[in-house]
Each structure stands twice: as C-alpha cells, then as structure tokens.
C-alpha cells in the first residue's frame, strides 16, 4: 500500500515537472507589429503594469535608428525629424526636446536595456493596443498612401506615377542611358 501511494506521489510530481515548462510558455508576452510577431532573444517583461522590451527590438522594428551611451545610460532614437531621448531610471522622456512623463522608466535586466513599448511605439507614430486574451502588445503603423510623379516619361511621352500603399520603405533608382 505504501509502495502504491509513493509511486502515485512520484507520478504526480513527474507530471507537474513535465507540464510546468509548457504552462510557463503561455505566460509569455508577445509583440505583434502589423500582424507579424517580433522575435527576440530576450523576452518582453511586465514591470509594474508596463510591458518592457529590449530597446533595439522596438526601435529598429519601427525603422528608427537607436544609440545607447553606457556612460550616462542615455538612449537616443531618431526617425526622420523625430528624436526620442530616454535615460535608464528616469521617469521623464523627451520627444523633440518636449518632456513626457513615463509610467515606467527604462531599466537594465540581464545586461540589456528595456524600454516601455507603449511609449516608444506611440512616440514613433504607431497605435499600440494591449490584447489581454493573447497577452499580446499589438502595434499598428500608419498605412502610407503616396502618389508621386517620377522625373521620367513613358514611351508615349506621358508622365509616370509611382503609387504606394503600405507599411514599408520604398526606394527606387532610375538611370538614364
């Protein structure tokens, strides 16, 4: 009887040790940018109700250049004529030199700088939404719509127009003979 009881306990312990890692994965936070999930070697974390992500993940995913100065723990992101400045531990950020209060300041975890994803996303012009059912931060960038007359003509001598809709960078090159 004791042998049966002990083997039953052992079975329950083994079951929980096998199931535990699978359950832990469901607690993970995810980041979706325009419907595509972002992947990072460091997982997003919840710090006092704010989802924090490695700084390069969010800045570079939103096509912003980012630098980090370890000496003064300063983060600078640039996109077009927009500059965002943050400092590890500081609850005030700056968008084009205008102060903005942060719910959660940037932090260093495992030698990586984490920043509040909602602030960075919105400061760079994206819409940020929290989906509690899937534990996902959903980021939507503005859809661009642009029509530009190109400095070339077609075979009939009519202007050529470039039309673009979407969330992507578009580069074109034209070389004349």
Short mmCIF file of C-alpha atoms in Angstrom, two decimals:
data_model
loop_
_atom_site.label_atom_id
_atom_site.label_comp_id
_atom_site.label_asym_id
_atom_site.label_seq_id
_atom_site.Cartn_x
_atom_site.Cartn_y
_atom_site.Cartn_z
CA UNK A 1 0.00 0.00 0.00
CA UNK A 2 2.81 2.43 0.92
CA UNK A 3 4.63 1.48 -2.29
CA UNK A 4 1.48 2.27 -4.36
CA UNK A 5 0.94 5.57 -2.53
CA UNK A 6 4.62 6.58 -3.02
CA UNK A 7 4.55 5.69 -6.71
CA UNK A 8 1.34 7.74 -7.08
CA UNK A 9 3.01 10.76 -5.47
CA UNK A 10 6.04 10.29 -7.70
CA UNK A 11 3.78 10.18 -10.77
CA UNK A 12 2.09 13.45 -9.73
CA UNK A 13 5.46 15.15 -9.14
CA UNK A 14 6.75 14.00 -12.52
CA UNK A 15 3.56 15.16 -14.22
CA UNK A 16 3.88 18.68 -12.77
CA UNK A 17 7.58 18.89 -13.59
CA UNK A 18 6.81 17.98 -17.21
CA UNK A 19 3.75 20.24 -17.51
CA UNK A 20 5.29 23.26 -15.73
CA UNK A 21 7.52 24.40 -18.65
CA UNK A 22 4.59 24.14 -21.06
CA UNK A 23 2.46 26.29 -18.75
CA UNK A 24 5.24 28.83 -18.37
CA UNK A 25 5.24 29.46 -22.14
CA UNK A 26 1.58 30.51 -22.05
CA UNK A 27 2.52 33.25 -19.56
CA UNK A 28 4.89 34.84 -22.09
CA UNK A 29 4.14 38.24 -23.57
CA UNK A 30 4.16 38.66 -27.33
CA UNK A 31 4.64 41.62 -29.63
CA UNK A 32 2.79 41.92 -32.92
CA UNK A 33 3.79 44.58 -35.46
CA UNK A 34 1.31 44.98 -38.30
CA UNK A 35 0.19 41.37 -37.80
CA UNK A 36 3.70 39.83 -37.69
CA UNK A 37 5.16 38.62 -34.40
CA UNK A 38 8.50 40.10 -33.37
CA UNK A 39 11.14 37.64 -32.19
CA UNK A 40 13.92 38.48 -29.75
CA UNK A 41 16.50 36.54 -27.78
CA UNK A 42 15.20 38.38 -24.68
CA UNK A 43 11.51 38.06 -23.80
CA UNK A 44 9.29 41.06 -23.07
CA UNK A 45 8.60 41.58 -19.37
CA UNK A 46 5.87 43.20 -17.29
CA UNK A 47 7.32 45.80 -14.95
CA UNK A 48 4.69 47.38 -12.67
CA UNK A 49 1.99 47.05 -15.36
CA UNK A 50 4.13 48.26 -18.27
CA UNK A 51 5.36 45.86 -20.94
CA UNK A 52 9.08 46.41 -21.41
CA UNK A 53 11.15 45.18 -24.36
CA UNK A 54 14.82 45.33 -25.37
CA UNK A 55 15.39 48.79 -26.84
CA UNK A 56 16.77 47.65 -30.20
CA UNK A 57 13.79 45.34 -30.80
CA UNK A 58 11.21 48.12 -30.77
CA UNK A 59 13.23 50.99 -32.23
CA UNK A 60 14.64 49.02 -35.16
CA UNK A 61 11.32 47.25 -35.84
CA UNK A 62 9.75 50.69 -36.25
CA UNK A 63 12.62 51.76 -38.58
CA UNK A 64 14.23 54.16 -36.12
CA UNK A 65 17.95 54.44 -35.52
CA UNK A 66 18.90 53.97 -31.88
CA UNK A 67 22.04 54.54 -29.84
CA UNK A 68 22.79 53.77 -26.23
CA UNK A 69 25.51 55.50 -24.20
CA UNK A 70 26.52 53.24 -21.31
CA UNK A 71 28.45 56.04 -19.58
CA UNK A 72 25.35 58.14 -18.89
CA UNK A 73 22.79 55.36 -19.60
CA UNK A 74 21.14 57.53 -22.26
CA UNK A 75 19.01 56.15 -25.11
CA UNK A 76 18.52 58.22 -28.27
CA UNK A 77 16.19 57.17 -31.07
CA UNK A 78 15.85 59.01 -34.37
CA UNK A 79 13.37 58.63 -37.19
CA UNK A 80 13.14 61.37 -39.78
CA UNK A 81 12.92 64.70 -37.94
CA UNK A 82 11.82 63.00 -34.70
CA UNK A 83 14.20 62.46 -31.78
CA UNK A 84 13.33 60.48 -28.66
CA UNK A 85 15.57 60.60 -25.60
CA UNK A 86 15.31 58.41 -22.50
CA UNK A 87 17.60 57.60 -19.62
CA UNK A 88 17.71 54.40 -17.58
CA UNK A 89 15.92 55.01 -14.28
CA UNK A 90 14.45 58.40 -15.33
CA UNK A 91 10.65 58.78 -15.38
CA UNK A 92 10.82 61.63 -17.90
CA UNK A 93 11.50 61.08 -21.62
CA UNK A 94 11.84 63.70 -24.34
CA UNK A 95 10.23 63.77 -27.75
CA UNK A 96 11.84 66.52 -29.82
CA UNK A 97 13.01 68.09 -26.54
CA UNK A 98 9.48 68.15 -25.09
CA UNK A 99 9.29 66.34 -21.71
CA UNK A 100 6.88 63.40 -21.39
CA UNK A 101 6.20 61.55 -18.12
CA UNK A 102 6.70 57.78 -18.29
CA UNK A 103 4.62 55.23 -16.39
CA UNK A 104 7.78 53.10 -16.11
CA UNK A 105 11.36 54.25 -16.72
CA UNK A 106 13.83 52.22 -18.80
CA UNK A 107 15.64 49.51 -16.82
CA UNK A 108 18.63 47.21 -17.24
CA UNK A 109 17.87 43.49 -16.92
CA UNK A 110 20.46 40.80 -17.67
CA UNK A 111 22.79 43.46 -19.13
CA UNK A 112 20.10 44.58 -21.61
CA UNK A 113 18.28 47.90 -21.65
CA UNK A 114 14.49 47.53 -21.61
CA UNK A 115 12.15 50.35 -22.59
CA UNK A 116 8.36 50.81 -22.26
CA UNK A 117 6.93 49.56 -25.56
CA UNK A 118 3.76 51.69 -25.49
CA UNK A 119 5.69 54.94 -25.13
CA UNK A 120 8.20 54.10 -27.87
CA UNK A 121 5.53 52.86 -30.28
CA UNK A 122 3.25 55.86 -29.80
CA UNK A 123 6.14 58.34 -29.84
CA UNK A 124 7.14 56.92 -33.24
CA UNK A 125 3.60 57.38 -34.59
CA UNK A 126 2.18 53.87 -34.20
CA UNK A 127 -1.05 52.79 -32.50
CA UNK A 128 -0.43 50.45 -29.57
CA UNK A 129 -3.09 48.14 -28.14
CA UNK A 130 -2.99 45.50 -25.38
CA UNK A 131 -4.78 42.21 -26.14
CA UNK A 132 -5.21 40.62 -22.72
CA UNK A 133 -6.68 37.37 -24.09
CA UNK A 134 -3.49 36.54 -26.03
CA UNK A 135 -1.13 38.60 -23.81
CA UNK A 136 -0.01 40.45 -26.92
CA UNK A 137 1.03 44.06 -27.48
CA UNK A 138 -0.41 44.86 -30.92
CA UNK A 139 1.34 47.65 -32.78
CA UNK A 140 -0.11 49.13 -35.96
CA UNK A 141 1.90 51.58 -38.00
CA UNK A 142 0.12 54.10 -40.11
CA UNK A 143 -0.59 52.96 -43.59
CA UNK A 144 1.06 55.25 -46.06
CA UNK A 145 -0.59 56.26 -49.27
CA UNK A 146 1.53 58.18 -51.70
CA UNK A 147 1.40 59.05 -55.38
CA UNK A 148 4.46 60.74 -56.85
CA UNK A 149 5.16 61.81 -60.40
CA UNK A 150 8.52 60.43 -61.45
CA UNK A 151 11.02 62.50 -63.42
CA UNK A 152 10.65 60.17 -66.43
CA UNK A 153 8.12 59.67 -69.22
CA UNK A 154 6.74 56.51 -70.76
CA UNK A 155 7.12 55.65 -74.48
CA UNK A 156 4.10 57.81 -75.32
CA UNK A 157 5.70 60.82 -73.60
CA UNK A 158 3.24 60.73 -70.67
CA UNK A 159 4.32 61.14 -67.05
CA UNK A 160 4.87 58.02 -64.97
CA UNK A 161 3.46 57.91 -61.45
CA UNK A 162 4.65 55.85 -58.54
CA UNK A 163 1.78 54.74 -56.30
CA UNK A 164 2.49 53.17 -52.96
CA UNK A 165 0.25 51.96 -50.15
CA UNK A 166 1.52 50.06 -47.16
CA UNK A 167 3.85 49.99 -44.22
CA UNK A 168 7.20 49.62 -45.91
CA UNK A 169 10.11 51.65 -47.08
CA UNK A 170 10.23 52.19 -50.80
CA UNK A 171 13.41 53.05 -52.62
CA UNK A 172 13.71 53.43 -56.34
CA UNK A 173 16.54 54.19 -58.67
CA UNK A 174 16.41 55.41 -62.23
CA UNK A 175 19.41 55.67 -64.51
CA UNK A 176 19.15 57.29 -67.90
CA UNK A 177 21.21 56.00 -70.82
#
